[in-house]
mmCIF file with all atom_site columns, C-alpha atoms in Angstrom:
data_model
loop_
_atom_site.group_PDB
_atom_site.id
_atom_site.type_symbol
_atom_site.label_atom_id
_atom_site.label_alt_id
_atom_site.label_comp_id
_atom_site.label_asym_id
_atom_site.label_entity_id
_atom_site.label_seq_id
_atom_site.pdbx_PDB_ins_code
_atom_site.Cartn_x
_atom_site.Cartn_y
_atom_site.Cartn_z
_atom_site.occupancy
_atom_site.B_iso_or_equiv
_atom_site.pdbx_formal_charge
_atom_site.auth_seq_id
_atom_site.auth_comp_id
_atom_site.auth_asym_id
_atom_site.auth_atom_id
_atom_site.pdbx_PDB_model_num
ATOM 1   C CA . MET B 1 1   ? -16.518 -2.189  15.386 1.00 0.00 ? 1   MET B CA 1
ATOM 2   C CA . THR B 1 2   ? -14.979 -0.109  12.631 1.00 0.00 ? 2   THR B CA 1
ATOM 3   C CA . PRO B 1 3   ? -11.286 -1.005  12.897 1.00 0.00 ? 3   PRO B CA 1
ATOM 4   C CA . LYS B 1 4   ? -10.287 1.206   9.967  1.00 0.00 ? 4   LYS B CA 1
ATOM 5   C CA . LYS B 1 5   ? -11.481 4.281   11.880 1.00 0.00 ? 5   LYS B CA 1
ATOM 6   C CA . ILE B 1 6   ? -9.959  3.165   15.179 1.00 0.00 ? 6   ILE B CA 1
ATOM 7   C CA . LEU B 1 7   ? -6.608  2.151   13.722 1.00 0.00 ? 7   LEU B CA 1
ATOM 8   C CA . SER B 1 8   ? -6.413  5.283   11.579 1.00 0.00 ? 8   SER B CA 1
ATOM 9   C CA . PHE B 1 9   ? -6.726  7.380   14.721 1.00 0.00 ? 9   PHE B CA 1
ATOM 10  C CA . LEU B 1 10  ? -4.110  5.268   16.537 1.00 0.00 ? 10  LEU B CA 1
ATOM 11  C CA . THR B 1 11  ? -1.716  5.666   13.602 1.00 0.00 ? 11  THR B CA 1
ATOM 12  C CA . ALA B 1 12  ? -2.178  9.424   13.789 1.00 0.00 ? 12  ALA B CA 1
ATOM 13  C CA . VAL B 1 13  ? -1.572  9.414   17.549 1.00 0.00 ? 13  VAL B CA 1
ATOM 14  C CA . SER B 1 14  ? 1.649   7.472   17.078 1.00 0.00 ? 14  SER B CA 1
ATOM 15  C CA . ALA B 1 15  ? 2.905   10.141  14.667 1.00 0.00 ? 15  ALA B CA 1
ATOM 16  C CA . ASN B 1 16  ? 1.654   13.079  16.786 1.00 0.00 ? 16  ASN B CA 1
ATOM 17  C CA . ASN B 1 17  ? 1.925   11.947  20.381 1.00 0.00 ? 17  ASN B CA 1
ATOM 18  C CA . ASN B 1 18  ? 1.619   15.311  22.114 1.00 0.00 ? 18  ASN B CA 1
ATOM 19  C CA . ARG B 1 19  ? -1.093  17.180  24.020 1.00 0.00 ? 19  ARG B CA 1
ATOM 20  C CA . PRO B 1 20  ? -1.689  20.065  21.590 1.00 0.00 ? 20  PRO B CA 1
ATOM 21  C CA . TRP B 1 21  ? -2.340  17.695  18.685 1.00 0.00 ? 21  TRP B CA 1
ATOM 22  C CA . PHE B 1 22  ? -4.545  15.470  20.830 1.00 0.00 ? 22  PHE B CA 1
ATOM 23  C CA . GLN B 1 23  ? -6.665  18.370  22.028 1.00 0.00 ? 23  GLN B CA 1
ATOM 24  C CA . GLU B 1 24  ? -7.247  19.437  18.426 1.00 0.00 ? 24  GLU B CA 1
ATOM 25  C CA . HIS B 1 25  ? -8.327  15.887  17.515 1.00 0.00 ? 25  HIS B CA 1
ATOM 26  C CA . LYS B 1 26  ? -10.124 14.909  20.706 1.00 0.00 ? 26  LYS B CA 1
ATOM 27  C CA . ALA B 1 27  ? -13.421 14.426  18.854 1.00 0.00 ? 27  ALA B CA 1
ATOM 28  C CA . GLU B 1 28  ? -11.731 11.751  16.743 1.00 0.00 ? 28  GLU B CA 1
ATOM 29  C CA . TYR B 1 29  ? -10.462 10.056  19.878 1.00 0.00 ? 29  TYR B CA 1
ATOM 30  C CA . LEU B 1 30  ? -13.923 10.071  21.460 1.00 0.00 ? 30  LEU B CA 1
ATOM 31  C CA . ALA B 1 31  ? -15.445 8.602   18.291 1.00 0.00 ? 31  ALA B CA 1
ATOM 32  C CA . ALA B 1 32  ? -12.805 5.845   18.183 1.00 0.00 ? 32  ALA B CA 1
ATOM 33  C CA . LYS B 1 33  ? -13.261 5.155   21.903 1.00 0.00 ? 33  LYS B CA 1
ATOM 34  C CA . GLU B 1 34  ? -17.033 4.917   21.546 1.00 0.00 ? 34  GLU B CA 1
ATOM 35  C CA . ASP B 1 35  ? -16.713 2.537   18.606 1.00 0.00 ? 35  ASP B CA 1
ATOM 36  C CA . PHE B 1 36  ? -14.182 0.374   20.457 1.00 0.00 ? 36  PHE B CA 1
ATOM 37  C CA . GLU B 1 37  ? -16.257 0.202   23.628 1.00 0.00 ? 37  GLU B CA 1
ATOM 38  C CA . ALA B 1 38  ? -19.378 -0.766  21.677 1.00 0.00 ? 38  ALA B CA 1
ATOM 39  C CA . GLY B 1 39  ? -17.419 -3.709  20.289 1.00 0.00 ? 39  GLY B CA 1
ATOM 40  C CA . ILE B 1 40  ? -16.095 -4.683  23.708 1.00 0.00 ? 40  ILE B CA 1
ATOM 41  C CA . ALA B 1 41  ? -19.632 -4.636  25.121 1.00 0.00 ? 41  ALA B CA 1
ATOM 42  C CA . GLN B 1 42  ? -20.581 -7.143  22.412 1.00 0.00 ? 42  GLN B CA 1
ATOM 43  C CA . ALA B 1 43  ? -17.484 -9.203  23.224 1.00 0.00 ? 43  ALA B CA 1
ATOM 44  C CA . ILE B 1 44  ? -18.356 -9.388  26.927 1.00 0.00 ? 44  ILE B CA 1
ATOM 45  C CA . THR B 1 45  ? -21.833 -10.653 26.084 1.00 0.00 ? 45  THR B CA 1
ATOM 46  C CA . ARG B 1 46  ? -20.434 -13.262 23.693 1.00 0.00 ? 46  ARG B CA 1
ATOM 47  C CA . ILE B 1 47  ? -17.744 -14.468 26.109 1.00 0.00 ? 47  ILE B CA 1
ATOM 48  C CA . ALA B 1 48  ? -20.298 -14.728 28.919 1.00 0.00 ? 48  ALA B CA 1
ATOM 49  C CA . ALA B 1 49  ? -22.213 -17.243 26.796 1.00 0.00 ? 49  ALA B CA 1
ATOM 50  C CA . PHE B 1 50  ? -19.445 -19.829 27.381 1.00 0.00 ? 50  PHE B CA 1
ATOM 51  C CA . ASP B 1 51  ? -17.916 -18.330 30.530 1.00 0.00 ? 51  ASP B CA 1
ATOM 52  C CA . PRO B 1 52  ? -20.673 -17.030 32.858 1.00 0.00 ? 52  PRO B CA 1
ATOM 53  C CA . SER B 1 53  ? -18.051 -16.019 35.443 1.00 0.00 ? 53  SER B CA 1
ATOM 54  C CA . ILE B 1 54  ? -17.422 -12.787 33.508 1.00 0.00 ? 54  ILE B CA 1
ATOM 55  C CA . ALA B 1 55  ? -21.093 -11.863 32.937 1.00 0.00 ? 55  ALA B CA 1
ATOM 56  C CA . HIS B 1 56  ? -20.941 -9.155  35.631 1.00 0.00 ? 56  HIS B CA 1
ATOM 57  C CA . ILE B 1 57  ? -18.012 -7.338  33.982 1.00 0.00 ? 57  ILE B CA 1
ATOM 58  C CA . THR B 1 58  ? -18.718 -3.787  32.778 1.00 0.00 ? 58  THR B CA 1
ATOM 59  C CA . LEU B 1 59  ? -16.857 -1.673  30.247 1.00 0.00 ? 59  LEU B CA 1
ATOM 60  C CA . ARG B 1 60  ? -15.205 0.205   33.094 1.00 0.00 ? 60  ARG B CA 1
ATOM 61  C CA . ASP B 1 61  ? -14.030 -3.096  34.559 1.00 0.00 ? 61  ASP B CA 1
ATOM 62  C CA . ALA B 1 62  ? -12.493 -4.190  31.254 1.00 0.00 ? 62  ALA B CA 1
ATOM 63  C CA . THR B 1 63  ? -11.028 -1.087  29.624 1.00 0.00 ? 63  THR B CA 1
ATOM 64  C CA . TYR B 1 64  ? -8.092  1.200   30.423 1.00 0.00 ? 64  TYR B CA 1
ATOM 65  C CA . ARG B 1 65  ? -7.250  4.885   30.384 1.00 0.00 ? 65  ARG B CA 1
ATOM 66  C CA . PHE B 1 66  ? -5.719  6.101   27.132 1.00 0.00 ? 66  PHE B CA 1
ATOM 67  C CA . TYR B 1 67  ? -3.351  8.374   29.020 1.00 0.00 ? 67  TYR B CA 1
ATOM 68  C CA . ARG B 1 68  ? 0.048   6.879   29.857 1.00 0.00 ? 68  ARG B CA 1
ATOM 69  C CA . ASP B 1 69  ? 1.673   6.967   33.288 1.00 0.00 ? 69  ASP B CA 1
ATOM 70  C CA . THR B 1 70  ? 5.063   8.406   32.342 1.00 0.00 ? 70  THR B CA 1
ATOM 71  C CA . ARG B 1 71  ? 6.489   8.876   35.834 1.00 0.00 ? 71  ARG B CA 1
ATOM 72  C CA . PHE B 1 72  ? 8.884   5.931   35.671 1.00 0.00 ? 72  PHE B CA 1
ATOM 73  C CA . SER B 1 73  ? 9.268   5.611   31.897 1.00 0.00 ? 73  SER B CA 1
ATOM 74  C CA . PRO B 1 74  ? 11.942  7.116   29.642 1.00 0.00 ? 74  PRO B CA 1
ATOM 75  C CA . ASP B 1 75  ? 9.187   7.459   27.021 1.00 0.00 ? 75  ASP B CA 1
ATOM 76  C CA . LYS B 1 76  ? 7.351   10.628  27.983 1.00 0.00 ? 76  LYS B CA 1
ATOM 77  C CA . SER B 1 77  ? 4.751   10.521  25.199 1.00 0.00 ? 77  SER B CA 1
ATOM 78  C CA . PRO B 1 78  ? 1.425   11.123  26.953 1.00 0.00 ? 78  PRO B CA 1
ATOM 79  C CA . TYR B 1 79  ? -0.846  8.742   25.040 1.00 0.00 ? 79  TYR B CA 1
ATOM 80  C CA . LYS B 1 80  ? -0.953  5.040   24.342 1.00 0.00 ? 80  LYS B CA 1
ATOM 81  C CA . ARG B 1 81  ? -0.687  3.684   20.811 1.00 0.00 ? 81  ARG B CA 1
ATOM 82  C CA . HIS B 1 82  ? -3.301  0.986   21.261 1.00 0.00 ? 82  HIS B CA 1
ATOM 83  C CA . LEU B 1 83  ? -6.774  0.323   22.639 1.00 0.00 ? 83  LEU B CA 1
ATOM 84  C CA . VAL B 1 84  ? -7.161  -2.800  24.752 1.00 0.00 ? 84  VAL B CA 1
ATOM 85  C CA . ALA B 1 85  ? -9.656  -4.600  26.937 1.00 0.00 ? 85  ALA B CA 1
ATOM 86  C CA . TYR B 1 86  ? -9.045  -7.270  29.550 1.00 0.00 ? 86  TYR B CA 1
ATOM 87  C CA . VAL B 1 87  ? -12.159 -9.217  30.465 1.00 0.00 ? 87  VAL B CA 1
ATOM 88  C CA . ALA B 1 88  ? -11.342 -11.008 33.715 1.00 0.00 ? 88  ALA B CA 1
ATOM 89  C CA . ALA B 1 89  ? -13.766 -12.363 36.307 1.00 0.00 ? 89  ALA B CA 1
ATOM 90  C CA . HIS B 1 90  ? -11.733 -11.023 39.251 1.00 0.00 ? 90  HIS B CA 1
ATOM 91  C CA . GLY B 1 91  ? -10.901 -7.680  37.659 1.00 0.00 ? 91  GLY B CA 1
ATOM 92  C CA . LYS B 1 92  ? -8.036  -6.151  35.703 1.00 0.00 ? 92  LYS B CA 1
ATOM 93  C CA . LYS B 1 93  ? -5.555  -6.153  38.581 1.00 0.00 ? 93  LYS B CA 1
ATOM 94  C CA . ALA B 1 94  ? -6.141  -9.695  39.792 1.00 0.00 ? 94  ALA B CA 1
ATOM 95  C CA . LEU B 1 95  ? -3.822  -12.624 39.066 1.00 0.00 ? 95  LEU B CA 1
ATOM 96  C CA . HIS B 1 96  ? -6.816  -14.725 37.992 1.00 0.00 ? 96  HIS B CA 1
ATOM 97  C CA . GLY B 1 97  ? -6.540  -15.139 34.212 1.00 0.00 ? 97  GLY B CA 1
ATOM 98  C CA . GLY B 1 98  ? -8.832  -13.529 31.657 1.00 0.00 ? 98  GLY B CA 1
ATOM 99  C CA . TYR B 1 99  ? -9.410  -12.607 28.017 1.00 0.00 ? 99  TYR B CA 1
ATOM 100 C CA . TYR B 1 100 ? -7.371  -9.878  26.300 1.00 0.00 ? 100 TYR B CA 1
ATOM 101 C CA . ILE B 1 101 ? -8.348  -7.927  23.155 1.00 0.00 ? 101 ILE B CA 1
ATOM 102 C CA . HIS B 1 102 ? -5.703  -5.642  21.629 1.00 0.00 ? 102 HIS B CA 1
ATOM 103 C CA . LEU B 1 103 ? -6.110  -3.175  18.753 1.00 0.00 ? 103 LEU B CA 1
ATOM 104 C CA . GLU B 1 104 ? -2.941  -1.564  17.421 1.00 0.00 ? 104 GLU B CA 1
ATOM 105 C CA . PRO B 1 105 ? -1.974  -0.885  13.801 1.00 0.00 ? 105 PRO B CA 1
ATOM 106 C CA . GLY B 1 106 ? -0.126  -3.966  12.549 1.00 0.00 ? 106 GLY B CA 1
ATOM 107 C CA . HIS B 1 107 ? -0.210  -5.641  15.973 1.00 0.00 ? 107 HIS B CA 1
ATOM 108 C CA . CYS B 1 108 ? -3.811  -6.669  16.680 1.00 0.00 ? 108 CYS B CA 1
ATOM 109 C CA . MET B 1 109 ? -4.175  -9.766  18.822 1.00 0.00 ? 109 MET B CA 1
ATOM 110 C CA . LEU B 1 110 ? -6.272  -11.961 21.086 1.00 0.00 ? 110 LEU B CA 1
ATOM 111 C CA . ALA B 1 111 ? -4.765  -13.484 24.221 1.00 0.00 ? 111 ALA B CA 1
ATOM 112 C CA . CYS B 1 112 ? -5.961  -15.560 27.149 1.00 0.00 ? 112 CYS B CA 1
ATOM 113 C CA . GLY B 1 113 ? -4.565  -16.534 30.528 1.00 0.00 ? 113 GLY B CA 1
ATOM 114 C CA . SER B 1 114 ? -2.278  -14.976 33.131 1.00 0.00 ? 114 SER B CA 1
ATOM 115 C CA . TYR B 1 115 ? 0.560   -12.687 32.053 1.00 0.00 ? 115 TYR B CA 1
ATOM 116 C CA . TYR B 1 116 ? 2.442   -12.276 35.327 1.00 0.00 ? 116 TYR B CA 1
ATOM 117 C CA . LEU B 1 117 ? 2.568   -14.730 38.221 1.00 0.00 ? 117 LEU B CA 1
ATOM 118 C CA . PRO B 1 118 ? 4.784   -14.500 41.324 1.00 0.00 ? 118 PRO B CA 1
ATOM 119 C CA . THR B 1 119 ? 7.293   -17.296 41.832 1.00 0.00 ? 119 THR B CA 1
ATOM 120 C CA . PRO B 1 120 ? 5.352   -19.140 44.580 1.00 0.00 ? 120 PRO B CA 1
ATOM 121 C CA . ILE B 1 121 ? 2.274   -19.347 42.339 1.00 0.00 ? 121 ILE B CA 1
ATOM 122 C CA . LEU B 1 122 ? 4.356   -20.396 39.333 1.00 0.00 ? 122 LEU B CA 1
ATOM 123 C CA . THR B 1 123 ? 5.834   -23.175 41.454 1.00 0.00 ? 123 THR B CA 1
ATOM 124 C CA . ALA B 1 124 ? 2.346   -24.302 42.461 1.00 0.00 ? 124 ALA B CA 1
ATOM 125 C CA . CYS B 1 125 ? 1.216   -24.222 38.811 1.00 0.00 ? 125 CYS B CA 1
ATOM 126 C CA . ARG B 1 126 ? 4.184   -26.373 37.780 1.00 0.00 ? 126 ARG B CA 1
ATOM 127 C CA . ASN B 1 127 ? 3.416   -28.862 40.530 1.00 0.00 ? 127 ASN B CA 1
ATOM 128 C CA . GLU B 1 128 ? -0.208  -28.961 39.357 1.00 0.00 ? 128 GLU B CA 1
ATOM 129 C CA . ILE B 1 129 ? 0.895   -29.789 35.806 1.00 0.00 ? 129 ILE B CA 1
ATOM 130 C CA . MET B 1 130 ? 2.977   -32.724 37.042 1.00 0.00 ? 130 MET B CA 1
ATOM 131 C CA . ALA B 1 131 ? 0.246   -33.929 39.403 1.00 0.00 ? 131 ALA B CA 1
ATOM 132 C CA . ASN B 1 132 ? -2.470  -33.762 36.734 1.00 0.00 ? 132 ASN B CA 1
ATOM 133 C CA . GLU B 1 133 ? -0.446  -34.333 33.589 1.00 0.00 ? 133 GLU B CA 1
ATOM 134 C CA . GLU B 1 134 ? -3.152  -36.037 31.517 1.00 0.00 ? 134 GLU B CA 1
ATOM 135 C CA . GLU B 1 135 ? -5.685  -33.277 32.155 1.00 0.00 ? 135 GLU B CA 1
ATOM 136 C CA . TRP B 1 136 ? -3.094  -30.622 31.325 1.00 0.00 ? 136 TRP B CA 1
ATOM 137 C CA . LEU B 1 137 ? -2.164  -32.277 28.040 1.00 0.00 ? 137 LEU B CA 1
ATOM 138 C CA . ARG B 1 138 ? -5.818  -32.460 27.060 1.00 0.00 ? 138 ARG B CA 1
ATOM 139 C CA . CYS B 1 139 ? -5.993  -28.698 27.582 1.00 0.00 ? 139 CYS B CA 1
ATOM 140 C CA . VAL B 1 140 ? -2.883  -27.729 25.620 1.00 0.00 ? 140 VAL B CA 1
ATOM 141 C CA . ARG B 1 141 ? -2.193  -30.547 23.159 1.00 0.00 ? 141 ARG B CA 1
ATOM 142 C CA . ASN B 1 142 ? -5.561  -30.885 21.491 1.00 0.00 ? 142 ASN B CA 1
ATOM 143 C CA . GLU B 1 143 ? -5.784  -30.125 17.780 1.00 0.00 ? 143 GLU B CA 1
ATOM 144 C CA . ASP B 1 144 ? -7.478  -26.722 18.105 1.00 0.00 ? 144 ASP B CA 1
ATOM 145 C CA . PHE B 1 145 ? -5.121  -25.386 20.778 1.00 0.00 ? 145 PHE B CA 1
ATOM 146 C CA . LEU B 1 146 ? -2.016  -26.420 18.840 1.00 0.00 ? 146 LEU B CA 1
ATOM 147 C CA . ARG B 1 147 ? -3.350  -24.962 15.598 1.00 0.00 ? 147 ARG B CA 1
ATOM 148 C CA . ILE B 1 148 ? -4.246  -21.606 17.155 1.00 0.00 ? 148 ILE B CA 1
ATOM 149 C CA . PHE B 1 149 ? -1.468  -21.149 19.731 1.00 0.00 ? 149 PHE B CA 1
ATOM 150 C CA . GLY B 1 150 ? 1.236   -23.758 19.082 1.00 0.00 ? 150 GLY B CA 1
ATOM 151 C CA . THR B 1 151 ? 3.629   -24.964 21.781 1.00 0.00 ? 151 THR B CA 1
ATOM 152 C CA . PRO B 1 152 ? 5.803   -23.096 24.320 1.00 0.00 ? 152 PRO B CA 1
ATOM 153 C CA . GLY B 1 153 ? 8.968   -21.337 23.276 1.00 0.00 ? 153 GLY B CA 1
ATOM 154 C CA . GLY B 1 154 ? 7.922   -19.017 20.449 1.00 0.00 ? 154 GLY B CA 1
ATOM 155 C CA . ASP B 1 155 ? 9.359   -15.540 19.979 1.00 0.00 ? 155 ASP B CA 1
ATOM 156 C CA . PHE B 1 156 ? 6.684   -13.021 20.940 1.00 0.00 ? 156 PHE B CA 1
ATOM 157 C CA . ASP B 1 157 ? 8.212   -10.269 18.792 1.00 0.00 ? 157 ASP B CA 1
ATOM 158 C CA . GLN B 1 158 ? 8.576   -12.446 15.692 1.00 0.00 ? 158 GLN B CA 1
ATOM 159 C CA . SER B 1 159 ? 5.812   -15.046 15.853 1.00 0.00 ? 159 SER B CA 1
ATOM 160 C CA . GLN B 1 160 ? 2.169   -14.784 14.862 1.00 0.00 ? 160 GLN B CA 1
ATOM 161 C CA . ARG B 1 161 ? 1.046   -16.991 17.742 1.00 0.00 ? 161 ARG B CA 1
ATOM 162 C CA . GLY B 1 162 ? 2.442   -18.436 20.903 1.00 0.00 ? 162 GLY B CA 1
ATOM 163 C CA . PHE B 1 163 ? 2.013   -20.071 24.288 1.00 0.00 ? 163 PHE B CA 1
ATOM 164 C CA . GLY B 1 164 ? 3.951   -18.209 26.939 1.00 0.00 ? 164 GLY B CA 1
ATOM 165 C CA . LEU B 1 165 ? 5.698   -14.861 26.605 1.00 0.00 ? 165 LEU B CA 1
ATOM 166 C CA . GLU B 1 166 ? 8.885   -15.832 28.421 1.00 0.00 ? 166 GLU B CA 1
ATOM 167 C CA . MET B 1 167 ? 10.699  -19.103 29.131 1.00 0.00 ? 167 MET B CA 1
ATOM 168 C CA . LEU B 1 168 ? 13.372  -20.049 31.649 1.00 0.00 ? 168 LEU B CA 1
ATOM 169 C CA . LYS B 1 169 ? 16.572  -21.151 29.917 1.00 0.00 ? 169 LYS B CA 1
ATOM 170 C CA . THR B 1 170 ? 16.833  -24.211 32.137 1.00 0.00 ? 170 THR B CA 1
ATOM 171 C CA . CYS B 1 171 ? 14.637  -26.358 34.340 1.00 0.00 ? 171 CYS B CA 1
ATOM 172 C CA . PRO B 1 172 ? 13.202  -24.448 37.322 1.00 0.00 ? 172 PRO B CA 1
ATOM 173 C CA . ALA B 1 173 ? 14.881  -25.190 40.625 1.00 0.00 ? 173 ALA B CA 1
ATOM 174 C CA . GLY B 1 174 ? 13.470  -28.173 42.471 1.00 0.00 ? 174 GLY B CA 1
ATOM 175 C CA . PHE B 1 175 ? 11.931  -29.861 39.409 1.00 0.00 ? 175 PHE B CA 1
ATOM 176 C CA . PRO B 1 176 ? 13.234  -32.942 37.563 1.00 0.00 ? 176 PRO B CA 1
ATOM 177 C CA . LYS B 1 177 ? 15.405  -32.007 34.586 1.00 0.00 ? 177 LYS B CA 1
ATOM 178 C CA . ASP B 1 178 ? 14.376  -35.147 32.743 1.00 0.00 ? 178 ASP B CA 1
ATOM 179 C CA . TYR B 1 179 ? 10.625  -34.510 32.976 1.00 0.00 ? 179 TYR B CA 1
ATOM 180 C CA . LYS B 1 180 ? 9.078   -35.464 29.629 1.00 0.00 ? 180 LYS B CA 1
ATOM 181 C CA . TYR B 1 181 ? 7.109   -32.218 29.278 1.00 0.00 ? 181 TYR B CA 1
ATOM 182 C CA . ILE B 1 182 ? 9.741   -29.888 30.714 1.00 0.00 ? 182 ILE B CA 1
ATOM 183 C CA . GLU B 1 183 ? 8.782   -27.086 28.298 1.00 0.00 ? 183 GLU B CA 1
ATOM 184 C CA . TYR B 1 184 ? 5.589   -26.497 30.303 1.00 0.00 ? 184 TYR B CA 1
ATOM 185 C CA . LEU B 1 185 ? 7.581   -26.156 33.532 1.00 0.00 ? 185 LEU B CA 1
ATOM 186 C CA . ARG B 1 186 ? 10.026  -23.668 31.998 1.00 0.00 ? 186 ARG B CA 1
ATOM 187 C CA . MET B 1 187 ? 7.217   -21.224 31.180 1.00 0.00 ? 187 MET B CA 1
ATOM 188 C CA . LYS B 1 188 ? 7.301   -17.978 33.203 1.00 0.00 ? 188 LYS B CA 1
ATOM 189 C CA . ASN B 1 189 ? 3.634   -17.255 32.517 1.00 0.00 ? 189 ASN B CA 1
ATOM 190 C CA . TYR B 1 190 ? 0.610   -19.159 31.260 1.00 0.00 ? 190 TYR B CA 1
ATOM 191 C CA . CYS B 1 191 ? -0.726  -16.870 28.568 1.00 0.00 ? 191 CYS B CA 1
ATOM 192 C CA . CYS B 1 192 ? -1.534  -17.968 25.015 1.00 0.00 ? 192 CYS B CA 1
ATOM 193 C CA . TRP B 1 193 ? -1.986  -15.512 22.145 1.00 0.00 ? 193 TRP B CA 1
ATOM 194 C CA . THR B 1 194 ? -2.571  -15.201 18.438 1.00 0.00 ? 194 THR B CA 1
ATOM 195 C CA . THR B 1 195 ? -2.241  -12.207 16.150 1.00 0.00 ? 195 THR B CA 1
ATOM 196 C CA . VAL B 1 196 ? -5.137  -11.192 13.915 1.00 0.00 ? 196 VAL B CA 1
ATOM 197 C CA . SER B 1 197 ? -5.341  -8.949  10.869 1.00 0.00 ? 197 SER B CA 1
ATOM 198 C CA . ASP B 1 198 ? -6.120  -5.253  11.200 1.00 0.00 ? 198 ASP B CA 1
ATOM 199 C CA . ASP B 1 199 ? -9.548  -5.820  9.643  1.00 0.00 ? 199 ASP B CA 1
ATOM 200 C CA . PHE B 1 200 ? -10.390 -8.786  11.892 1.00 0.00 ? 200 PHE B CA 1
ATOM 201 C CA . PHE B 1 201 ? -12.675 -6.694  14.119 1.00 0.00 ? 201 PHE B CA 1
ATOM 202 C CA . GLU B 1 202 ? -14.833 -5.367  11.286 1.00 0.00 ? 202 GLU B CA 1
ATOM 203 C CA . GLY B 1 203 ? -18.570 -5.154  12.018 1.00 0.00 ? 203 GLY B CA 1
ATOM 204 C CA . ASP B 1 204 ? -19.717 -7.933  14.311 1.00 0.00 ? 204 ASP B CA 1
ATOM 205 C CA . GLN B 1 205 ? -18.564 -10.974 12.327 1.00 0.00 ? 205 GLN B CA 1
ATOM 206 C CA . TRP B 1 206 ? -15.423 -11.174 14.488 1.00 0.00 ? 206 TRP B CA 1
ATOM 207 C CA . LEU B 1 207 ? -17.382 -12.220 17.570 1.00 0.00 ? 207 LEU B CA 1
ATOM 208 C CA . GLU B 1 208 ? -17.672 -15.886 16.607 1.00 0.00 ? 208 GLU B CA 1
ATOM 209 C CA . PRO B 1 209 ? -13.993 -16.327 15.602 1.00 0.00 ? 209 PRO B CA 1
ATOM 210 C CA . MET B 1 210 ? -13.031 -14.543 18.828 1.00 0.00 ? 210 MET B CA 1
ATOM 211 C CA . ALA B 1 211 ? -15.281 -16.860 20.826 1.00 0.00 ? 211 ALA B CA 1
ATOM 212 C CA . HIS B 1 212 ? -13.651 -19.899 19.207 1.00 0.00 ? 212 HIS B CA 1
ATOM 213 C CA . VAL B 1 213 ? -10.149 -18.641 20.067 1.00 0.00 ? 213 VAL B CA 1
ATOM 214 C CA . PHE B 1 214 ? -11.058 -17.872 23.665 1.00 0.00 ? 214 PHE B CA 1
ATOM 215 C CA . SER B 1 215 ? -13.133 -21.000 24.293 1.00 0.00 ? 215 SER B CA 1
ATOM 216 C CA . THR B 1 216 ? -10.229 -23.084 22.974 1.00 0.00 ? 216 THR B CA 1
ATOM 217 C CA . ALA B 1 217 ? -7.899  -21.430 25.483 1.00 0.00 ? 217 ALA B CA 1
ATOM 218 C CA . LYS B 1 218 ? -10.361 -21.528 28.386 1.00 0.00 ? 218 LYS B CA 1
ATOM 219 C CA . PRO B 1 219 ? -9.590  -25.077 29.657 1.00 0.00 ? 219 PRO B CA 1
ATOM 220 C CA . MET B 1 220 ? -5.913  -24.141 30.014 1.00 0.00 ? 220 MET B CA 1
ATOM 221 C CA . MET B 1 221 ? -6.835  -20.932 31.806 1.00 0.00 ? 221 MET B CA 1
ATOM 222 C CA . ASP B 1 222 ? -9.315  -22.739 34.082 1.00 0.00 ? 222 ASP B CA 1
ATOM 223 C CA . PHE B 1 223 ? -6.633  -25.295 34.975 1.00 0.00 ? 223 PHE B CA 1
ATOM 224 C CA . MET B 1 224 ? -4.300  -22.517 36.118 1.00 0.00 ? 224 MET B CA 1
ATOM 225 C CA . ASN B 1 225 ? -7.019  -20.411 37.749 1.00 0.00 ? 225 ASN B CA 1
ATOM 226 C CA . ARG B 1 226 ? -7.781  -23.308 40.094 1.00 0.00 ? 226 ARG B CA 1
ATOM 227 C CA . VAL B 1 227 ? -4.266  -22.911 41.457 1.00 0.00 ? 227 VAL B CA 1
ATOM 228 C CA . ILE B 1 228 ? -4.128  -19.104 41.291 1.00 0.00 ? 228 ILE B CA 1
ATOM 229 C CA . ASP B 1 229 ? -7.416  -18.697 43.150 1.00 0.00 ? 229 ASP B CA 1
ATOM 230 C CA . ASP B 1 230 ? -5.931  -20.416 46.200 1.00 0.00 ? 230 ASP B CA 1
ATOM 231 C CA . TYR B 1 231 ? -3.540  -17.463 46.532 1.00 0.00 ? 231 TYR B CA 1
ATOM 232 C CA . GLU B 1 232 ? -6.014  -14.591 46.018 1.00 0.00 ? 232 GLU B CA 1
#
């Protein structure tokens, strides 16, 4: 990819988020989109090398429209300020966790797992952690995972990495308050993430660091997908 070109266009969109400007600069958008999608195609191939379950995913399966749905939003700007891809074996709308690549000026990141889970599935995930505690700790307390993502409870808006985007303030109902690893039961999602620099995606040298981040997160995601898949 050429992140400088992509992010330069996204910066311009953020400052000129209206249809007349976009129509005048549509060629720039198409060039940025083409560059981004070429990189995502490479990413899918690289991820499939350690996770064959996503090998069938196409660009259409993984990418999103650039046009915002403003019907229920107070922000009526018509275009997004980022380009993202979500590479998930069961598709973008499934609960089954996947791999997330986000390009936005000053806010580029890689993430892995499940962002939103309904309460019954969260309850099942929490029960699975308690029932298979040793396996879970191997997934989330190994040296690589802790170095890249840390532990639950970080501030998504302020931190450069994190495990979980939201936490319950107290122990979830029906679970023991004195459980040794209560922080993993208080999580409202099982998504881990790390920010990367704006030039991280330059050329194709980012594919191996990306693969290391995602393969480190994969055991955690697989652990939760075993539970999630029972509900899909």
